[in-house]
């Protein structure tokens, strides 16, 4: 074939946006995909049902594997929309949808999309346990954009366990001893890490559960493991 | 005119070189866009100025008036006509005709003129690749240097034409290759082009200079690599809104494949190639391309990298700026003033685009060039009105402005106050859904009409519109050639009066005497179409969606719009009766597209039966597994000299 001599190797720029690439892939697959990929779905009722089609029906057969993958990413459409309306070209829709995904993850470099979070539209619930607290809570990490937001939310969530004036820089304290607590998380590999060490995006992607424990118990947590976890050398 | 007959059969003298007009340098598609400075063909079937390329195709327009001269054996060879001198004189004169429309007319005068015209046509324009066969085209025209081909109907851009419908360039290349070894330019729009096709181009045409692919699909960076490597005289590689087939792990470093010596590149547009590329190779390529005037990079280029490119190519006139944000960490980020220095050094910049992931802090960097800009494309830049206004206020010479509706009515007011020379405005929706907020309205349209009296072309997406604003524009902007208003919510009436939008569009067709292209929207009754038929005498392209009450609308249009070439209709209550009212007119048009109307197989069959020189395609969605149903969802009919095409997929039923 004519292109046989052409090399495949290429020097790629660093910082290849993984998240963007994933979304771009989805967007690319959806070249002839219709409009509600990653766009806000209308909430008002639709007047003309006759003219309107279910968009998955139109596009699925075209590229079945890719359409299915895209459907998996998309939240289910509440109602049908007209294909190709408003008349914005697929090219433009794809570019804008990739952009909007990127914009939601503003200052962080893009990463591979985590298996759990297909898009920022879906949720990333993890259990949060606090030592000494009688029950677990759950938080959706996708609701927050930064560690600060998360810690404010955790503080509110577990505020009943903090003594009134022990708000050391807004930190939670152990309900029994009044000592400082730290927040740790279990990542995809099963290791327990201190929350706050890695970029937010990476944290959201790899966090499986959160645990708020006494600072004293968390010494040496980041490079080494502790407690119920396997050893890392 | 009488001239002495030559008695001998001496070989015909050569056409004096001095009389041979070199074809206009600007490639066919670039000629249409260079007026606006924008190569981007989004939402566009730009009507070219008549002096360059007209929209008429040579083969498809003249059915019974046109007979291919295939006698004398090889249709391409010359046989000595009785009056050789006259023939040569004719050819010398006809060299000066460039517009296809003029050439078509000349070819009808008599056989002699027909032959002379066929020998001297340099640019072949085929507006519908299925209207004429490649064989017929190459047999008539023997000395073509440039070919323009258009494939799928425009509604393919909106996902209305299923994948695999057709418009393959392969059979054309198979014919063009042997027939035109000196071919220099190929421009394709909405066609499927494979990597093998690109390789064939590189192989067939050793003098190849310009490749322009607009809204095409089917190829990948592999094909680009072949073109880069083998087309040693390449001047133009314009990739505009194409869909490449690359998977990220299979892409090819095509930029490295350009010749290692100085290249002849004048234009390299690849902002639609979404995969990453070898930046160092690009930088080196730019450095060894002294003729480069137009460069549009994709979004994988940061401002730091952009700066390096600009340093290598200070002579650029058109620049697509990539992401327009920094990729460095907070300490290494380029300063705005350093970037501004780069722009200040680019003294020839007149057209800016890109800004694909723009960090608005860098916007002031373009201030040094704003006053000279004639074209600015912010339509992929999500910027607020507050961020845009300071930039706009510097762009006093702007002629073309594309922007997102985040500019708001306020921003449009700034445009109106600053850009008195504006010719083309496009306002795209950030949120392209029917129920979106929409950030511009009739207020912005009114302001533009008052500040930009020279406006020729407008595309405006909004949610709120009034007849008054549209009427105002019709009166304030008499030079309008293209008026495309898209009120995104279906059937929306005048937001103040609650009336249909009939009067607004009526005023447009009445007052804008140069109007050739119209797209309508909002709540519209048959009355609007009565206006269009009555006053839209120059309209060539009409797009209709969710409009009209009855078949009368179609009838008004067919009977009234005598210059109609392209009619696209969707989701409107038109049935067989309306369709059949066009029987006498279809052959004068390039095509009719109708989807989600009220057509049935009976009506479509009747058209097919009565009009043998039309191809009538009924297109089903893939998912329609049931046998032939009586309702027709998609109809695409077009005139053709060739009859039904032989490459139609199973979901296309040609009647």
PDB file of C-alpha atoms in Angstrom, chain A:
ATOM      1  CA  UNK A   1       0.000   0.000   0.000  1.00  0.00           C
ATOM      2  CA  UNK A   2       1.177   3.446  -0.729  1.00  0.00           C
ATOM      3  CA  UNK A   3       1.678   4.373   2.851  1.00  0.00           C
ATOM      4  CA  UNK A   4       3.855   1.401   3.688  1.00  0.00           C
ATOM      5  CA  UNK A   5       6.992   3.437   4.164  1.00  0.00           C
ATOM      6  CA  UNK A   6       5.444   5.844   6.530  1.00  0.00           C
ATOM      7  CA  UNK A   7       6.526   5.629  10.125  1.00  0.00           C
ATOM      8  CA  UNK A   8       4.004   5.339  12.825  1.00  0.00           C
ATOM      9  CA  UNK A   9       6.310   6.587  15.518  1.00  0.00           C
ATOM     10  CA  UNK A  10       5.762  10.121  16.559  1.00  0.00           C
ATOM     11  CA  UNK A  11       6.999  12.466  19.206  1.00  0.00           C
ATOM     12  CA  UNK A  12       4.022  13.511  21.153  1.00  0.00           C
ATOM     13  CA  UNK A  13       3.739  16.588  23.193  1.00  0.00           C
ATOM     14  CA  UNK A  14       3.616  16.068  26.899  1.00  0.00           C
ATOM     15  CA  UNK A  15       0.486  16.722  28.764  1.00  0.00           C
ATOM     16  CA  UNK A  16      -1.661  14.841  26.345  1.00  0.00           C
ATOM     17  CA  UNK A  17      -5.100  15.462  27.687  1.00  0.00           C
ATOM     18  CA  UNK A  18      -6.367  12.065  28.605  1.00  0.00           C
ATOM     19  CA  UNK A  19      -9.711  13.214  29.852  1.00  0.00           C
ATOM     20  CA  UNK A  20     -10.101  15.391  26.884  1.00  0.00           C
ATOM     21  CA  UNK A  21      -8.991  12.593  24.643  1.00  0.00           C
ATOM     22  CA  UNK A  22     -11.572  10.304  26.055  1.00  0.00           C
ATOM     23  CA  UNK A  23     -14.227  12.859  25.588  1.00  0.00           C
ATOM     24  CA  UNK A  24     -12.825  13.679  22.201  1.00  0.00           C
ATOM     25  CA  UNK A  25     -13.038  10.042  21.301  1.00  0.00           C
ATOM     26  CA  UNK A  26     -16.602   9.941  22.338  1.00  0.00           C
ATOM     27  CA  UNK A  27     -17.210  13.108  20.476  1.00  0.00           C
ATOM     28  CA  UNK A  28     -15.371  11.792  17.438  1.00  0.00           C
ATOM     29  CA  UNK A  29     -17.345   8.619  17.453  1.00  0.00           C
ATOM     30  CA  UNK A  30     -20.371  10.762  17.556  1.00  0.00           C
ATOM     31  CA  UNK A  31     -19.402  12.668  14.459  1.00  0.00           C
ATOM     32  CA  UNK A  32     -22.812  12.146  13.076  1.00  0.00           C
ATOM     33  CA  UNK A  33     -24.148  11.877  16.561  1.00  0.00           C
ATOM     34  CA  UNK A  34     -26.915  14.145  17.536  1.00  0.00           C
ATOM     35  CA  UNK A  35     -27.082  17.105  19.730  1.00  0.00           C
ATOM     36  CA  UNK A  36     -27.625  16.048  23.273  1.00  0.00           C
ATOM     37  CA  UNK A  37     -24.214  14.508  23.721  1.00  0.00           C
ATOM     38  CA  UNK A  38     -22.900  16.259  26.784  1.00  0.00           C
ATOM     39  CA  UNK A  39     -25.153  19.219  26.273  1.00  0.00           C
ATOM     40  CA  UNK A  40     -27.791  20.343  28.645  1.00  0.00           C
ATOM     41  CA  UNK A  41     -30.982  18.503  28.027  1.00  0.00           C
ATOM     42  CA  UNK A  42     -34.094  20.614  27.780  1.00  0.00           C
ATOM     43  CA  UNK A  43     -36.409  20.572  30.714  1.00  0.00           C
ATOM     44  CA  UNK A  44     -39.484  22.118  29.136  1.00  0.00           C
ATOM     45  CA  UNK A  45     -41.998  19.923  27.410  1.00  0.00           C
ATOM     46  CA  UNK A  46     -41.790  19.371  23.706  1.00  0.00           C
ATOM     47  CA  UNK A  47     -44.751  20.483  21.683  1.00  0.00           C
ATOM     48  CA  UNK A  48     -44.325  18.635  18.446  1.00  0.00           C
ATOM     49  CA  UNK A  49     -43.828  14.977  18.991  1.00  0.00           C
ATOM     50  CA  UNK A  50     -44.575  14.057  15.404  1.00  0.00           C
ATOM     51  CA  UNK A  51     -41.519  15.600  13.921  1.00  0.00           C
ATOM     52  CA  UNK A  52     -39.250  14.332  16.587  1.00  0.00           C
ATOM     53  CA  UNK A  53     -37.143  11.205  16.617  1.00  0.00           C
ATOM     54  CA  UNK A  54     -35.358   9.251  19.217  1.00  0.00           C
ATOM     55  CA  UNK A  55     -31.795  10.073  18.417  1.00  0.00           C
ATOM     56  CA  UNK A  56     -30.218   6.810  19.473  1.00  0.00           C
ATOM     57  CA  UNK A  57     -32.331   5.035  16.910  1.00  0.00           C
ATOM     58  CA  UNK A  58     -30.997   7.191  14.145  1.00  0.00           C
ATOM     59  CA  UNK A  59     -27.361   6.834  14.933  1.00  0.00           C
ATOM     60  CA  UNK A  60     -26.972   3.472  16.610  1.00  0.00           C
ATOM     61  CA  UNK A  61     -26.912   1.365  13.539  1.00  0.00           C
ATOM     62  CA  UNK A  62     -24.355   3.550  11.902  1.00  0.00           C
ATOM     63  CA  UNK A  63     -21.535   2.788  14.254  1.00  0.00           C
ATOM     64  CA  UNK A  64     -22.991   0.350  16.694  1.00  0.00           C
ATOM     65  CA  UNK A  65     -20.008  -0.188  18.931  1.00  0.00           C
ATOM     66  CA  UNK A  66     -19.215   3.461  19.201  1.00  0.00           C
ATOM     67  CA  UNK A  67     -22.779   4.524  19.660  1.00  0.00           C
ATOM     68  CA  UNK A  68     -23.151   2.067  22.482  1.00  0.00           C
ATOM     69  CA  UNK A  69     -20.066   3.402  24.167  1.00  0.00           C
ATOM     70  CA  UNK A  70     -21.349   6.910  23.832  1.00  0.00           C
ATOM     71  CA  UNK A  71     -24.714   5.911  25.174  1.00  0.00           C
ATOM     72  CA  UNK A  72     -23.024   4.460  28.189  1.00  0.00           C
ATOM     73  CA  UNK A  73     -21.484   7.829  28.902  1.00  0.00           C
ATOM     74  CA  UNK A  74     -24.582   9.876  28.386  1.00  0.00           C
ATOM     75  CA  UNK A  75     -27.247  10.136  31.031  1.00  0.00           C
ATOM     76  CA  UNK A  76     -30.513   8.780  29.654  1.00  0.00           C
ATOM     77  CA  UNK A  77     -32.365  11.377  27.624  1.00  0.00           C
ATOM     78  CA  UNK A  78     -35.539  12.467  29.382  1.00  0.00           C
ATOM     79  CA  UNK A  79     -37.283  12.903  26.055  1.00  0.00           C
ATOM     80  CA  UNK A  80     -36.613  12.750  22.376  1.00  0.00           C
ATOM     81  CA  UNK A  81     -35.075  15.624  20.493  1.00  0.00           C
ATOM     82  CA  UNK A  82     -35.054  16.529  16.866  1.00  0.00           C
ATOM     83  CA  UNK A  83     -31.988  15.228  15.112  1.00  0.00           C
ATOM     84  CA  UNK A  84     -29.691  17.952  13.913  1.00  0.00           C
ATOM     85  CA  UNK A  85     -31.706  20.773  15.397  1.00  0.00           C
ATOM     86  CA  UNK A  86     -30.744  23.530  15.987  1.00  0.00           C
ATOM     87  CA  UNK A  87     -28.702  23.326  12.802  1.00  0.00           C
ATOM     88  CA  UNK A  88     -25.251  23.489  14.250  1.00  0.00           C
ATOM     89  CA  UNK A  89     -22.757  21.363  12.369  1.00  0.00           C
ATOM     90  CA  UNK A  90     -21.577  18.140  13.974  1.00  0.00           C
ATOM     91  CA  UNK A  91     -18.037  19.426  13.711  1.00  0.00           C
ATOM     92  CA  UNK A  92     -18.871  22.427  15.824  1.00  0.00           C
ATOM     93  CA  UNK A  93     -20.886  20.388  18.303  1.00  0.00           C
ATOM     94  CA  UNK A  94     -17.993  18.012  18.784  1.00  0.00           C
ATOM     95  CA  UNK A  95     -15.505  20.787  19.351  1.00  0.00           C
ATOM     96  CA  UNK A  96     -17.763  22.551  21.820  1.00  0.00           C
ATOM     97  CA  UNK A  97     -18.614  19.407  23.745  1.00  0.00           C
ATOM     98  CA  UNK A  98     -14.963  18.492  24.183  1.00  0.00           C
ATOM     99  CA  UNK A  99     -14.327  22.041  25.330  1.00  0.00           C
ATOM    100  CA  UNK A 100     -17.078  21.988  27.896  1.00  0.00           C
ATOM    101  CA  UNK A 101     -15.745  18.798  29.409  1.00  0.00           C
ATOM    102  CA  UNK A 102     -12.326  20.354  29.631  1.00  0.00           C
ATOM    103  CA  UNK A 103     -13.614  23.585  31.087  1.00  0.00           C
ATOM    104  CA  UNK A 104     -15.205  21.750  33.954  1.00  0.00           C
ATOM    105  CA  UNK A 105     -11.820  20.495  34.997  1.00  0.00           C
ATOM    106  CA  UNK A 106     -10.246  23.874  34.777  1.00  0.00           C
ATOM    107  CA  UNK A 107      -6.774  24.236  36.148  1.00  0.00           C
ATOM    108  CA  UNK A 108      -5.807  20.630  36.322  1.00  0.00           C
ATOM    109  CA  UNK A 109      -4.040  18.818  33.539  1.00  0.00           C
ATOM    110  CA  UNK A 110      -6.215  16.254  31.888  1.00  0.00           C
ATOM    111  CA  UNK A 111      -5.937  12.655  32.919  1.00  0.00           C
ATOM    112  CA  UNK A 112      -7.339   9.408  31.732  1.00  0.00           C
ATOM    113  CA  UNK A 113     -10.986   9.239  32.470  1.00  0.00           C
ATOM    114  CA  UNK A 114     -11.459   6.958  35.459  1.00  0.00           C
ATOM    115  CA  UNK A 115     -13.435   3.851  35.001  1.00  0.00           C
ATOM    116  CA  UNK A 116     -16.002   4.992  37.493  1.00  0.00           C
ATOM    117  CA  UNK A 117     -16.424   8.493  36.153  1.00  0.00           C
ATOM    118  CA  UNK A 118     -17.346   8.338  32.518  1.00  0.00           C
ATOM    119  CA  UNK A 119     -17.983  12.030  32.500  1.00  0.00           C
ATOM    120  CA  UNK A 120     -18.349  14.814  34.957  1.00  0.00           C
ATOM    121  CA  UNK A 121     -22.051  14.353  34.645  1.00  0.00           C
ATOM    122  CA  UNK A 122     -22.029  11.061  36.458  1.00  0.00           C
ATOM    123  CA  UNK A 123     -21.424  10.616  40.164  1.00  0.00           C
ATOM    124  CA  UNK A 124     -18.480   9.322  42.141  1.00  0.00           C
ATOM    125  CA  UNK A 125     -19.850   8.271  45.473  1.00  0.00           C
ATOM    126  CA  UNK A 126     -17.402   7.063  48.054  1.00  0.00           C
ATOM    127  CA  UNK A 127     -17.974   6.033  51.629  1.00  0.00           C
ATOM    128  CA  UNK A 128     -16.631   8.275  54.333  1.00  0.00           C
ATOM    129  CA  UNK A 129     -15.943   6.882  57.736  1.00  0.00           C
ATOM    130  CA  UNK A 130     -14.807   8.812  60.722  1.00  0.00           C
ATOM    131  CA  UNK A 131     -13.150   7.018  63.535  1.00  0.00           C
ATOM    132  CA  UNK A 132     -15.457   7.048  66.464  1.00  0.00           C
ATOM    133  CA  UNK A 133     -18.490   8.104  64.504  1.00  0.00           C
ATOM    134  CA  UNK A 134     -21.399   5.710  64.717  1.00  0.00           C
ATOM    135  CA  UNK A 135     -22.199   5.580  61.034  1.00  0.00           C
ATOM    136  CA  UNK A 136     -20.805   5.984  57.559  1.00  0.00           C
ATOM    137  CA  UNK A 137     -21.653   8.727  55.177  1.00  0.00           C
ATOM    138  CA  UNK A 138     -21.323   8.883  51.438  1.00  0.00           C
ATOM    139  CA  UNK A 139     -20.084  11.776  49.340  1.00  0.00           C
ATOM    140  CA  UNK A 140     -20.118  12.338  45.604  1.00  0.00           C
ATOM    141  CA  UNK A 141     -16.629  13.531  44.750  1.00  0.00           C
ATOM    142  CA  UNK A 142     -17.820  14.984  41.469  1.00  0.00           C
ATOM    143  CA  UNK A 143     -19.772  17.538  43.396  1.00  0.00           C
ATOM    144  CA  UNK A 144     -16.578  19.301  44.381  1.00  0.00           C
ATOM    145  CA  UNK A 145     -13.869  21.017  42.456  1.00  0.00           C
ATOM    146  CA  UNK A 146     -11.099  21.103  45.015  1.00  0.00           C
ATOM    147  CA  UNK A 147      -9.877  19.774  48.301  1.00  0.00           C
ATOM    148  CA  UNK A 148     -11.103  22.890  49.976  1.00  0.00           C
ATOM    149  CA  UNK A 149     -14.647  22.273  48.836  1.00  0.00           C
ATOM    150  CA  UNK A 150     -14.435  18.697  49.971  1.00  0.00           C
ATOM    151  CA  UNK A 151     -13.107  19.531  53.388  1.00  0.00           C
ATOM    152  CA  UNK A 152     -15.809  22.129  53.924  1.00  0.00           C
ATOM    153  CA  UNK A 153     -18.389  19.543  53.020  1.00  0.00           C
ATOM    154  CA  UNK A 154     -16.860  16.915  55.283  1.00  0.00           C
ATOM    155  CA  UNK A 155     -16.716  19.386  58.094  1.00  0.00           C
ATOM    156  CA  UNK A 156     -20.392  20.083  57.726  1.00  0.00           C
ATOM    157  CA  UNK A 157     -21.170  16.456  57.457  1.00  0.00           C
ATOM    158  CA  UNK A 158     -19.320  15.470  60.585  1.00  0.00           C
ATOM    159  CA  UNK A 159     -19.713  18.709  62.463  1.00  0.00           C
ATOM    160  CA  UNK A 160     -21.633  17.092  65.226  1.00  0.00           C
ATOM    161  CA  UNK A 161     -18.465  15.356  66.176  1.00  0.00           C
ATOM    162  CA  UNK A 162     -16.396  18.439  66.631  1.00  0.00           C
ATOM    163  CA  UNK A 163     -16.297  20.281  69.892  1.00  0.00           C
ATOM    164  CA  UNK A 164     -17.546  23.810  69.679  1.00  0.00           C
ATOM    165  CA  UNK A 165     -14.417  25.866  69.693  1.00  0.00           C
ATOM    166  CA  UNK A 166     -11.972  23.340  68.456  1.00  0.00           C
ATOM    167  CA  UNK A 167     -12.165  24.456  64.898  1.00  0.00           C
ATOM    168  CA  UNK A 168      -8.407  24.530  64.381  1.00  0.00           C
ATOM    169  CA  UNK A 169      -8.233  26.064  60.951  1.00  0.00           C
ATOM    170  CA  UNK A 170     -11.486  24.409  60.271  1.00  0.00           C
ATOM    171  CA  UNK A 171     -10.085  20.981  60.947  1.00  0.00           C
ATOM    172  CA  UNK A 172     -12.167  18.273  62.378  1.00  0.00           C
ATOM    173  CA  UNK A 173     -11.204  16.858  65.679  1.00  0.00           C
ATOM    174  CA  UNK A 174     -11.573  13.483  67.171  1.00  0.00           C
ATOM    175  CA  UNK A 175     -14.719  13.426  69.223  1.00  0.00           C
ATOM    176  CA  UNK A 176     -13.219  11.461  72.036  1.00  0.00           C
ATOM    177  CA  UNK A 177      -9.816  12.931  72.566  1.00  0.00           C
ATOM    178  CA  UNK A 178     -10.240  16.275  70.891  1.00  0.00           C
ATOM    179  CA  UNK A 179      -7.064  15.619  68.986  1.00  0.00           C
ATOM    180  CA  UNK A 180      -6.645  16.670  65.401  1.00  0.00           C
ATOM    181  CA  UNK A 181      -7.790  14.335  62.736  1.00  0.00           C
ATOM    182  CA  UNK A 182      -6.629  13.887  59.237  1.00  0.00           C
ATOM    183  CA  UNK A 183      -8.480  12.617  56.222  1.00  0.00           C
ATOM    184  CA  UNK A 184      -7.108   9.668  54.392  1.00  0.00           C
ATOM    185  CA  UNK A 185      -8.302   7.733  51.442  1.00  0.00           C
ATOM    186  CA  UNK A 186      -7.952   4.302  49.986  1.00  0.00           C
ATOM    187  CA  UNK A 187      -6.905   4.395  46.398  1.00  0.00           C
ATOM    188  CA  UNK A 188      -7.443   2.021  43.508  1.00  0.00           C
ATOM    189  CA  UNK A 189      -4.482  -0.082  44.510  1.00  0.00           C
ATOM    190  CA  UNK A 190      -5.770  -0.511  48.006  1.00  0.00           C
ATOM    191  CA  UNK A 191      -3.213   1.810  49.554  1.00  0.00           C
ATOM    192  CA  UNK A 192      -4.163   4.374  52.139  1.00  0.00           C
ATOM    193  CA  UNK A 193      -2.904   7.830  51.395  1.00  0.00           C
ATOM    194  CA  UNK A 194      -3.177  11.220  52.928  1.00  0.00           C
ATOM    195  CA  UNK A 195      -5.737  13.346  51.238  1.00  0.00           C
ATOM    196  CA  UNK A 196      -4.230  16.410  49.638  1.00  0.00           C
ATOM    197  CA  UNK A 197      -0.988  15.082  48.225  1.00  0.00           C
ATOM    198  CA  UNK A 198      -1.952  14.621  44.618  1.00  0.00           C
ATOM    199  CA  UNK A 199      -3.742  16.905  42.173  1.00  0.00           C
ATOM    200  CA  UNK A 200      -7.461  16.986  42.711  1.00  0.00           C
ATOM    201  CA  UNK A 201      -8.303  15.249  39.471  1.00  0.00           C
ATOM    202  CA  UNK A 202      -6.016  12.373  40.212  1.00  0.00           C
ATOM    203  CA  UNK A 203      -7.504  12.058  43.658  1.00  0.00           C
ATOM    204  CA  UNK A 204     -11.068  11.927  42.391  1.00  0.00           C
ATOM    205  CA  UNK A 205     -10.117   9.302  39.908  1.00  0.00           C
ATOM    206  CA  UNK A 206      -8.341   7.014  42.330  1.00  0.00           C
ATOM    207  CA  UNK A 207     -10.220   7.472  45.546  1.00  0.00           C
ATOM    208  CA  UNK A 208     -12.357   4.527  46.587  1.00  0.00           C
ATOM    209  CA  UNK A 209     -13.195   5.475  50.129  1.00  0.00           C
ATOM    210  CA  UNK A 210     -12.375   8.104  52.683  1.00  0.00           C
ATOM    211  CA  UNK A 211     -11.463   7.698  56.303  1.00  0.00           C
ATOM    212  CA  UNK A 212     -11.040  10.389  58.871  1.00  0.00           C
ATOM    213  CA  UNK A 213      -8.646   9.266  61.547  1.00  0.00           C
ATOM    214  CA  UNK A 214      -6.608  10.692  64.383  1.00  0.00           C
ATOM    215  CA  UNK A 215      -3.481  12.484  63.275  1.00  0.00           C
ATOM    216  CA  UNK A 216      -1.421  10.357  65.592  1.00  0.00           C
ATOM    217  CA  UNK A 217      -2.447   7.276  63.778  1.00  0.00           C
ATOM    218  CA  UNK A 218      -1.663   8.699  60.427  1.00  0.00           C
ATOM    219  CA  UNK A 219       2.044   9.234  60.837  1.00  0.00           C
ATOM    220  CA  UNK A 220       4.070   8.106  57.881  1.00  0.00           C
ATOM    221  CA  UNK A 221       1.020   7.421  55.858  1.00  0.00           C
ATOM    222  CA  UNK A 222       1.911   8.907  52.521  1.00  0.00           C
ATOM    223  CA  UNK A 223       4.984   6.955  51.464  1.00  0.00           C
ATOM    224  CA  UNK A 224       4.186   3.894  53.498  1.00  0.00           C
ATOM    225  CA  UNK A 225       1.072   2.048  54.203  1.00  0.00           C
ATOM    226  CA  UNK A 226      -0.608   1.578  57.440  1.00  0.00           C
ATOM    227  CA  UNK A 227      -3.186  -0.496  59.072  1.00  0.00           C
ATOM    228  CA  UNK A 228      -5.138  -2.872  56.941  1.00  0.00           C
ATOM    229  CA  UNK A 229      -3.151  -2.323  53.806  1.00  0.00           C
ATOM    230  CA  UNK A 230      -0.466  -4.241  52.087  1.00  0.00           C
ATOM    231  CA  UNK A 231       3.089  -3.047  52.354  1.00  0.00           C
ATOM    232  CA  UNK A 232       4.691  -0.978  49.662  1.00  0.00           C
ATOM    233  CA  UNK A 233       8.416  -0.997  49.487  1.00  0.00           C
TER     234      UNK A 233
END
